Short mmCIF file of C-alpha atoms in Angstrom, two decimals:
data_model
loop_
_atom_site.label_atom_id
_atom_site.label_comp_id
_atom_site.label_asym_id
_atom_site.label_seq_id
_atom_site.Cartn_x
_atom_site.Cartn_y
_atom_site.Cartn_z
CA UNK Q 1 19.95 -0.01 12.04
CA UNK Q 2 19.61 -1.85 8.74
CA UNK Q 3 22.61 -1.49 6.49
CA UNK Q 4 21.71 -2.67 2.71
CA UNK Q 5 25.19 -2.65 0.32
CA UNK Q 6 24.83 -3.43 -3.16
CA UNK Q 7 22.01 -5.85 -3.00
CA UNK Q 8 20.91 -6.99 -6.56
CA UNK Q 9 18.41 -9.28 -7.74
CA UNK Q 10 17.95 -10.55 -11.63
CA UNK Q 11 16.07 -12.91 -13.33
CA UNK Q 12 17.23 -15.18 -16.01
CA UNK Q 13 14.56 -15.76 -18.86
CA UNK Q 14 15.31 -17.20 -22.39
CA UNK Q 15 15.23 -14.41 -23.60
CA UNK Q 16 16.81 -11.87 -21.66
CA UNK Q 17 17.91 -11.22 -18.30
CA UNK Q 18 15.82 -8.96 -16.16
CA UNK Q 19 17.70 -7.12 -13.36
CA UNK Q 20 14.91 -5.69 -10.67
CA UNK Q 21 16.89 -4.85 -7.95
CA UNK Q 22 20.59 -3.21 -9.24
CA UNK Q 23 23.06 -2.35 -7.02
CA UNK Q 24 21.16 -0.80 -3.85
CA UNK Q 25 22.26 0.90 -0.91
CA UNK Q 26 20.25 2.08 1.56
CA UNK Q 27 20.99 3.09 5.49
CA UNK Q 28 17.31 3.00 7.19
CA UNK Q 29 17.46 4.14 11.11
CA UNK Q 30 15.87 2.27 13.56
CA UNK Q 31 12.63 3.38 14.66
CA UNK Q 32 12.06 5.42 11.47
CA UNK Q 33 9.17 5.05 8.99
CA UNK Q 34 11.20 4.85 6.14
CA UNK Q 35 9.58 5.33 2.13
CA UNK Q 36 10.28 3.84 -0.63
CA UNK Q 37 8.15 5.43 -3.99
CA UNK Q 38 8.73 4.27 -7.43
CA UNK Q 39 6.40 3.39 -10.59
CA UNK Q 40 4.88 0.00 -11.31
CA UNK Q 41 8.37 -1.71 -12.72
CA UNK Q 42 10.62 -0.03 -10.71
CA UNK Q 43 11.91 -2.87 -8.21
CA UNK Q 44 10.15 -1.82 -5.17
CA UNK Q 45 8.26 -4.90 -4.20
CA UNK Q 46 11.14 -6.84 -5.49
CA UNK Q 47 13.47 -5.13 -3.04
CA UNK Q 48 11.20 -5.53 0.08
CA UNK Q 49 11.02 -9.20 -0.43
CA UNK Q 50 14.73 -9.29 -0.31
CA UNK Q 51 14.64 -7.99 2.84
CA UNK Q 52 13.19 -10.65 4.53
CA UNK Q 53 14.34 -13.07 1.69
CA UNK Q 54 10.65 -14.22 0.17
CA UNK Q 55 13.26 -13.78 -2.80
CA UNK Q 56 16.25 -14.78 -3.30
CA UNK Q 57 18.91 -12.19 -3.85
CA UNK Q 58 21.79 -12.60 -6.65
CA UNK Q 59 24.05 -10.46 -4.73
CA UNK Q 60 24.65 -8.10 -2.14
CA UNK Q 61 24.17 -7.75 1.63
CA UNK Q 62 21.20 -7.03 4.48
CA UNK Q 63 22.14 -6.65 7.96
CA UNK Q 64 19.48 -6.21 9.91
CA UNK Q 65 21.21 -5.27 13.65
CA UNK Q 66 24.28 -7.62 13.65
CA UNK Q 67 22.45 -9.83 11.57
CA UNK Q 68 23.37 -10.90 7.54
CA UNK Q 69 20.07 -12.09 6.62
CA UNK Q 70 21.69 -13.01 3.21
CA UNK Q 71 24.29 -15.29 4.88
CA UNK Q 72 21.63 -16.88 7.30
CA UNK Q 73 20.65 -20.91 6.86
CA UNK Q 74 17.45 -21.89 6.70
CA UNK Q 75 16.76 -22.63 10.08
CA UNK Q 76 18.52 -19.45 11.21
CA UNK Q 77 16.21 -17.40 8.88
CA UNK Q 78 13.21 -19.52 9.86
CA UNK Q 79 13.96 -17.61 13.66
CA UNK Q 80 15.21 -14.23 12.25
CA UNK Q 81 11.84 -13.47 10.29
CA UNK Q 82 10.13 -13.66 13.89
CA UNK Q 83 12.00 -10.11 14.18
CA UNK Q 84 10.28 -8.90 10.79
CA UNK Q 85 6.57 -8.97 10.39
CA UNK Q 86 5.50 -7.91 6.73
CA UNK Q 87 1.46 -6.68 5.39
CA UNK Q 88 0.72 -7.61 2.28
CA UNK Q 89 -1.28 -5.05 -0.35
CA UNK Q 90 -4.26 -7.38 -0.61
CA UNK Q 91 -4.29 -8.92 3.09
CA UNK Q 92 -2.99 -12.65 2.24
CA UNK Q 93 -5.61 -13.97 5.19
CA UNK Q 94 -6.43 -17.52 6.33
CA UNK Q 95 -10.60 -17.24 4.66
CA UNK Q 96 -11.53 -19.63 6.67
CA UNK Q 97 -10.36 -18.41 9.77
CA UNK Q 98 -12.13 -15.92 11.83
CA UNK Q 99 -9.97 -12.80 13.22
CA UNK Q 100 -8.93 -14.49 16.12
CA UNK Q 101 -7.51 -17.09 14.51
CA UNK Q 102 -5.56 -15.21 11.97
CA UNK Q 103 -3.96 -13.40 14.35
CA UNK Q 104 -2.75 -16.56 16.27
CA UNK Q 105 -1.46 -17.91 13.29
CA UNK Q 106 2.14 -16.94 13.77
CA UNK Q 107 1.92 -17.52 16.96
CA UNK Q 108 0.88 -21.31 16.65
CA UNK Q 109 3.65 -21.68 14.09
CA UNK Q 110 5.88 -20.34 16.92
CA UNK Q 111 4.89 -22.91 19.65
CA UNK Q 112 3.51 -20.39 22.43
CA UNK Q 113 0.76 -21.88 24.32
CA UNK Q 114 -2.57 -21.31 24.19
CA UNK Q 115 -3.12 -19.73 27.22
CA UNK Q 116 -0.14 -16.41 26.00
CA UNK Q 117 -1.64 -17.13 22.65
CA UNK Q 118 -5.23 -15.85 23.54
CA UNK Q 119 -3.95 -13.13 25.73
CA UNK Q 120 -1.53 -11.78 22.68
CA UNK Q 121 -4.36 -11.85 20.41
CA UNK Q 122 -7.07 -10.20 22.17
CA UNK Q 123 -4.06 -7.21 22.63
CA UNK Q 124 -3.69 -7.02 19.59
CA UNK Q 125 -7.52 -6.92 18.40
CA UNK Q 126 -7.52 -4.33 21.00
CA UNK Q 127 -4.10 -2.59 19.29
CA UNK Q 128 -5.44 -2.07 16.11
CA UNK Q 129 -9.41 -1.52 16.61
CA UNK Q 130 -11.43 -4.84 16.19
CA UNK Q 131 -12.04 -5.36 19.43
CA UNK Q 132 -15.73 -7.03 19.30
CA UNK Q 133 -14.76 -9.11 15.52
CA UNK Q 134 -12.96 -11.38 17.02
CA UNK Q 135 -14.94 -14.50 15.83
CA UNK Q 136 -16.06 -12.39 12.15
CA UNK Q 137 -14.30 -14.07 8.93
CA UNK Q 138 -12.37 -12.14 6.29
CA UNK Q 139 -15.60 -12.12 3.93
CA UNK Q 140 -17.80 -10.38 6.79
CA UNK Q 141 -15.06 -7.39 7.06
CA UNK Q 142 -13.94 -4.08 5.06
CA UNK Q 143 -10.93 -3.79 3.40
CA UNK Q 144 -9.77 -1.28 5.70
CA UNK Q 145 -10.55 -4.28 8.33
CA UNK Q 146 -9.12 -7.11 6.60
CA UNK Q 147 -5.63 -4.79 6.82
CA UNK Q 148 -5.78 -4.10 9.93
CA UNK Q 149 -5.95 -8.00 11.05
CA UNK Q 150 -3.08 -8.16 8.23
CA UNK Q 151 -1.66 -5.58 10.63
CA UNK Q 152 -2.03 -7.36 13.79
CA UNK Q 153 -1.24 -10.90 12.50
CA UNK Q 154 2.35 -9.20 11.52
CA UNK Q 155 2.72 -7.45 14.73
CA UNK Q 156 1.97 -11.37 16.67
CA UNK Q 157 5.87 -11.93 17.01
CA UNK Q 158 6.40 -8.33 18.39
CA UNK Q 159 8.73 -7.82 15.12
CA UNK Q 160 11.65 -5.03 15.29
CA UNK Q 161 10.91 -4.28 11.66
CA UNK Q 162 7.29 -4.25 9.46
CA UNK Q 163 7.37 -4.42 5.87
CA UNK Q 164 4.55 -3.06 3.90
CA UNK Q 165 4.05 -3.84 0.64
CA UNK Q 166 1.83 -1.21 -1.40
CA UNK Q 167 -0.45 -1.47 2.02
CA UNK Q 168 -3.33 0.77 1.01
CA UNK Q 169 -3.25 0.94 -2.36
CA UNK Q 170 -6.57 -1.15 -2.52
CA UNK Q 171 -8.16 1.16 0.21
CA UNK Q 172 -10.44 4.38 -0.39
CA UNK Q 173 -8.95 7.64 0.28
CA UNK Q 174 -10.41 7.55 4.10
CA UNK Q 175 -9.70 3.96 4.82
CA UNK Q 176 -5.74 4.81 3.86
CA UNK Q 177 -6.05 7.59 6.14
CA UNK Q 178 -7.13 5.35 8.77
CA UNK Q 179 -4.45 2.97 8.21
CA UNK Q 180 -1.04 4.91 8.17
CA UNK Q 181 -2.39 6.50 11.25
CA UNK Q 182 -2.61 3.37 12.76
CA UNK Q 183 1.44 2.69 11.66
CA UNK Q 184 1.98 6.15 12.89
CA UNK Q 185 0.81 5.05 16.35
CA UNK Q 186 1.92 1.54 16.24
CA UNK Q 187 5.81 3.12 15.29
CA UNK Q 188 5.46 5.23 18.38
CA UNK Q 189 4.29 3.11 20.65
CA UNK Q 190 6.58 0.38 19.69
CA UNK Q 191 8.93 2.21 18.54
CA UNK Q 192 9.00 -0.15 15.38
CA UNK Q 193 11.08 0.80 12.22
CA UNK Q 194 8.68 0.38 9.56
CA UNK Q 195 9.47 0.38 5.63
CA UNK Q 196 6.78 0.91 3.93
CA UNK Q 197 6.79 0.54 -0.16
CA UNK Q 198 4.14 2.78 -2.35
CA UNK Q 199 3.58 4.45 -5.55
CA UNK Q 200 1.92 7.55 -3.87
CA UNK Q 201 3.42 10.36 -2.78
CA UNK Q 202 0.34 11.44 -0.26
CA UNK Q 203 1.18 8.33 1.52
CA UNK Q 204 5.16 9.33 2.06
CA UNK Q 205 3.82 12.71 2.76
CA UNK Q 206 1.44 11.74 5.79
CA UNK Q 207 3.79 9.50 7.74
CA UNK Q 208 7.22 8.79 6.34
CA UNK Q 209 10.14 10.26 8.08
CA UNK Q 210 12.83 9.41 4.55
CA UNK Q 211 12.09 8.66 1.18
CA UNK Q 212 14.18 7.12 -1.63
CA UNK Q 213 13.07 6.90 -5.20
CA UNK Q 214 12.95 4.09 -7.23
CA UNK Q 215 13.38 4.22 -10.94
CA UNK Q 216 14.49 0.94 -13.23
CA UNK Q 217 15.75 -1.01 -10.10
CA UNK Q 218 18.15 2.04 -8.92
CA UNK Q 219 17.55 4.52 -5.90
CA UNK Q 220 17.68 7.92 -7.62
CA UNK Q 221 16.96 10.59 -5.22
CA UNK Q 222 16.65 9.87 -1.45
CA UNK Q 223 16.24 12.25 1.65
CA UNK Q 224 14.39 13.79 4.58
CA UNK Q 225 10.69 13.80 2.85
CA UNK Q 226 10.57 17.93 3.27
CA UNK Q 227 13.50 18.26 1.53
CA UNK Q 228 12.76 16.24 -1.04
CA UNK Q 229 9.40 18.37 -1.21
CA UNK Q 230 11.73 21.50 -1.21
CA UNK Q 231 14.24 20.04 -3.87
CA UNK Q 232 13.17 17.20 -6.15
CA UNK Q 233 16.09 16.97 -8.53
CA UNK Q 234 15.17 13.89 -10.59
CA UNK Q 235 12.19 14.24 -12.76
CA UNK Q 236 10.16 11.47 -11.53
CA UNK Q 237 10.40 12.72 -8.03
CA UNK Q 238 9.11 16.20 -9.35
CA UNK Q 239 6.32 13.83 -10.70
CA UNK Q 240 5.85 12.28 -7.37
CA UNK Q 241 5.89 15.93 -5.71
CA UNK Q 242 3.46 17.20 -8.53
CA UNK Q 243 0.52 14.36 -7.42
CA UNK Q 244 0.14 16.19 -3.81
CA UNK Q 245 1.75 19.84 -5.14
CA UNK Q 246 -0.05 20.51 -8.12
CA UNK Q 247 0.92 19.79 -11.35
CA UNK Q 248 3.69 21.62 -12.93
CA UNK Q 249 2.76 22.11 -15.82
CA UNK Q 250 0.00 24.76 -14.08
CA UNK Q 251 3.50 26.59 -13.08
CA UNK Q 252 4.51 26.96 -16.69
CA UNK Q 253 1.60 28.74 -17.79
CA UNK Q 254 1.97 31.18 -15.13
CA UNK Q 255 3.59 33.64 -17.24
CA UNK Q 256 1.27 33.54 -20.02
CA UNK Q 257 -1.73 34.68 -16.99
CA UNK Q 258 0.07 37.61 -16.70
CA UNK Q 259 0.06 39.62 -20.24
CA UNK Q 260 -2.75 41.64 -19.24
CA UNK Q 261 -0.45 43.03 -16.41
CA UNK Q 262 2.55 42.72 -17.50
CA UNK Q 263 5.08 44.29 -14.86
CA UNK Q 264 7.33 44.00 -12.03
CA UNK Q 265 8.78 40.81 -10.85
CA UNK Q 266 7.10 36.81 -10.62
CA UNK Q 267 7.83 35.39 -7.65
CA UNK Q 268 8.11 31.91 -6.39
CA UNK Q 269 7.78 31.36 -2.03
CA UNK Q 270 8.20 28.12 -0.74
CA UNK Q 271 6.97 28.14 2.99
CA UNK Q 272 8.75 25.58 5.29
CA UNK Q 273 7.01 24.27 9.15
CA UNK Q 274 6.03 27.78 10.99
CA UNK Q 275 7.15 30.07 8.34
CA UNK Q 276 4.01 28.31 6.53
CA UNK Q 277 1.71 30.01 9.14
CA UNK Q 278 2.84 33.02 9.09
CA UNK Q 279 1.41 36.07 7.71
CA UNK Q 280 4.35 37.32 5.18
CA UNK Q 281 2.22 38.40 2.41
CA UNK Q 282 0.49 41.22 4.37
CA UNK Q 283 3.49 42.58 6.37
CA UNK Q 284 5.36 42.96 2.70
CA UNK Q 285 2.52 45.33 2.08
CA UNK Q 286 2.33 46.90 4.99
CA UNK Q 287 6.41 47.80 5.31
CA UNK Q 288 6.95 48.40 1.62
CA UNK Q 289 5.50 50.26 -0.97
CA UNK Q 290 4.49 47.94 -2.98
CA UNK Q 291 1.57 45.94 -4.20
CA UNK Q 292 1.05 41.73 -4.42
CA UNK Q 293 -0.98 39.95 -6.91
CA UNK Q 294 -1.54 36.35 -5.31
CA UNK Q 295 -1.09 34.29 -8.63
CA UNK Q 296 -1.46 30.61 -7.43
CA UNK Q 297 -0.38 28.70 -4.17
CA UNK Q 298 -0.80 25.32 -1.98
CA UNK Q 299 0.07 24.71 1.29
CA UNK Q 300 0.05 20.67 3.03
CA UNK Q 301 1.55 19.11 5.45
CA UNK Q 302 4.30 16.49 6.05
CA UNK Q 303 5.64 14.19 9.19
CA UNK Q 304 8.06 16.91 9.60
CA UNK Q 305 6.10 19.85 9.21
CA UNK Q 306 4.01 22.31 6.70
CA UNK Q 307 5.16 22.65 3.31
CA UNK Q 308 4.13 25.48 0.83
CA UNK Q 309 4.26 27.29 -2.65
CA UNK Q 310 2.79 30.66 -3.52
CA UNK Q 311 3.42 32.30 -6.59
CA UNK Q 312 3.10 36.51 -6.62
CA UNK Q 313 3.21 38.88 -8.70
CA UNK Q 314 5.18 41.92 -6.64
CA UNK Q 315 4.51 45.42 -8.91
CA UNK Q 316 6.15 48.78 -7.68
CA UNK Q 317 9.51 50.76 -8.22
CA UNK Q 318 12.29 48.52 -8.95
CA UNK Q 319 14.08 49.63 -5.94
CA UNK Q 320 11.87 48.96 -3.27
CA UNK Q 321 10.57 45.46 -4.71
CA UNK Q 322 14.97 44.89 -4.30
CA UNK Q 323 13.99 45.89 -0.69
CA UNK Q 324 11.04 43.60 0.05
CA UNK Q 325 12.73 40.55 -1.31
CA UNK Q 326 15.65 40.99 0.22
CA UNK Q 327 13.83 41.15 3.38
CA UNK Q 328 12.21 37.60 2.73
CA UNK Q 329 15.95 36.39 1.79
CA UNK Q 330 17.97 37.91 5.02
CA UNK Q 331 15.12 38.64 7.80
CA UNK Q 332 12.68 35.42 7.04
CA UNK Q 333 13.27 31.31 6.74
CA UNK Q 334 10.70 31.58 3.76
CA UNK Q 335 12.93 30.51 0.27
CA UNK Q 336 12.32 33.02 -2.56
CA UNK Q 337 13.02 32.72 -6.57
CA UNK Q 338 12.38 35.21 -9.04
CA UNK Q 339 10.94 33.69 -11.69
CA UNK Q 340 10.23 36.55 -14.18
CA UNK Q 341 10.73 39.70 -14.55
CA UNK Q 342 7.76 40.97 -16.12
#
């Protein structure tokens, strides 16, 4: 478990005092992959640095197990940032060391011998998929390579916790993809609790178990990603949910597609896990007499399961479209909103 309570960090310029970090508290469960999604500005980075205390905090507390890594000396922290490896967004690597040697950085620093030191390396070449580049040097590799001996340089110590810092935002679409499943396996194989900072929602979508949002220093929505899907209530998190949803402005125009049918009810479905895979649209039509204009819809999928919107257009008498949505509200786990009544 790592408990954060009130942790603040500002900066003092001569002009003004800057305050990154204000007031956080945050609860993250061990073994979870746990996101944290916010603009450029809004204390993210800042805050994961605090963790591990590459900055300085002004106030505040992070226990990490029954450890106050705020209260810690320096020789004290020196040994409790074995526990906490950390990958960096644009690698941070030793250019001219090869792979190998990277990875046996840490692990020099920490006195093992070079005997375990060889043996620990090659597993974890073989942990995140270089086995055979041992001896190549940063400049001979991709950039989805020169993360993932990032990766396994972090991982030397066998860390409780892994920080990532904006970890594939300097990847290509596939290369990301590659990446967080890599965390995905290394947090169930290890069962390491990973944080993992970002300003894209496809990348809390994919792997993340919780989210919190970051806005001006301040977590202002946090949950179970699928319900934060389901039920953004800030705006910016609607904005997050809009980059792998659709945007919502598309939803506002909805009404305006229907003037040259304009009649019976708009109707908003949001599909959760199987529900998603189910075939409700047709069995409406089938049991009622009524018919469904399929307006606009997405489906994707999260850690915890599917995650959809479809937007219909159910025409018919008034009574029996009462009927059919009451069915979807009482005899289905599918959440329905009427947003119109044409």
């Amino acid at each position: 478990m790592i408990s954060i309570k009130g942790l603040r960090k500002q900066y003092v310029t001569k002009e003004r005092q800057i305050i990154a970090v204000d007031d956080l508290d945050l609860d993250i469960k061990e073994g979870e992959i746990f996101g944290v999604i916010g603009y450029s500005g809004a204390g993210k980075s800042t805050f994961i640095r605090l963790i591990n205390r590459l900055e300085e905090p002004s106030g505040g507390s992070v226990t990490i197990g029954d450890k106050d890594i705020t209260r810690l000396k320096k020789n004290d922290l020196r040994i409790a940032r074995q526990d906490i490896g950390m990958v960096f967004q644009h690698f941070n690597l030793l250019w001219s060391r090869t792979v190998a040697e990277n990875i046996a950085f840490p692990l020099e620093i920490a006195g093992m011998s070079k005997t375990d030191r060889k043996q620990r390396v090659q597993e974890l070449i073989d942990l995140v998929g270089l086995t055979g580049r041992e001896d190549a040097y940063p400049s001979e590799l991709s950039g989805g390579q020169k993360q993932r001996v990032g990766i396994a340089r972090s991982l030397a110590n066998k860390p409780k916790l892994l920080l990532c810092d904006e970890a594939t935002s300097a990847l290509d679409p596939e290369t990301t993809t590659s990446i967080l499943d890599l965390l995905v396996d290394i947090n169930e194989k290890m069962g390491l609790t990973i944080i993992l900072i970002t300003h894209e929602m496809q990348v809390i979508r994919k792997i993340c178990h919780r989210v919190a949002v970051m806005e001006e220093g301040k977590v202002v929505e946090m949950g179970d990603v699928l319900d934060v899907f389901l039920h953004p209530k800030q705006q910016i998190t609607k904005k997050f949910v809009s980059q792998v949803m659709g945007n919502t402005e598309e939803e506002d125009a909805i009404p305006s597609m229907l003037q040259d049918n304009p009649e019976g009810k708009l109707i908003k479905l949001q599909f959760i896990g199987e529900s998603a895979n189910k075939a409700l649209i047709s069995q409406l039509a089938k049991q009622f007499a009524i018919d469904i204009n399929i307006i606009q819809g997405k489906i994707t999928n999260t850690k915890a399961g599917s995650y959809g919107t479809l937007f219909v257009q159910i025409t018919g008498e008034d009574a029996e479209i009462d009927r059919a949505i009451l069915y979807v509200q009482t005899k289905t786990s599918v959440e329905l909103e009427v947003i119109l009544n044409v």
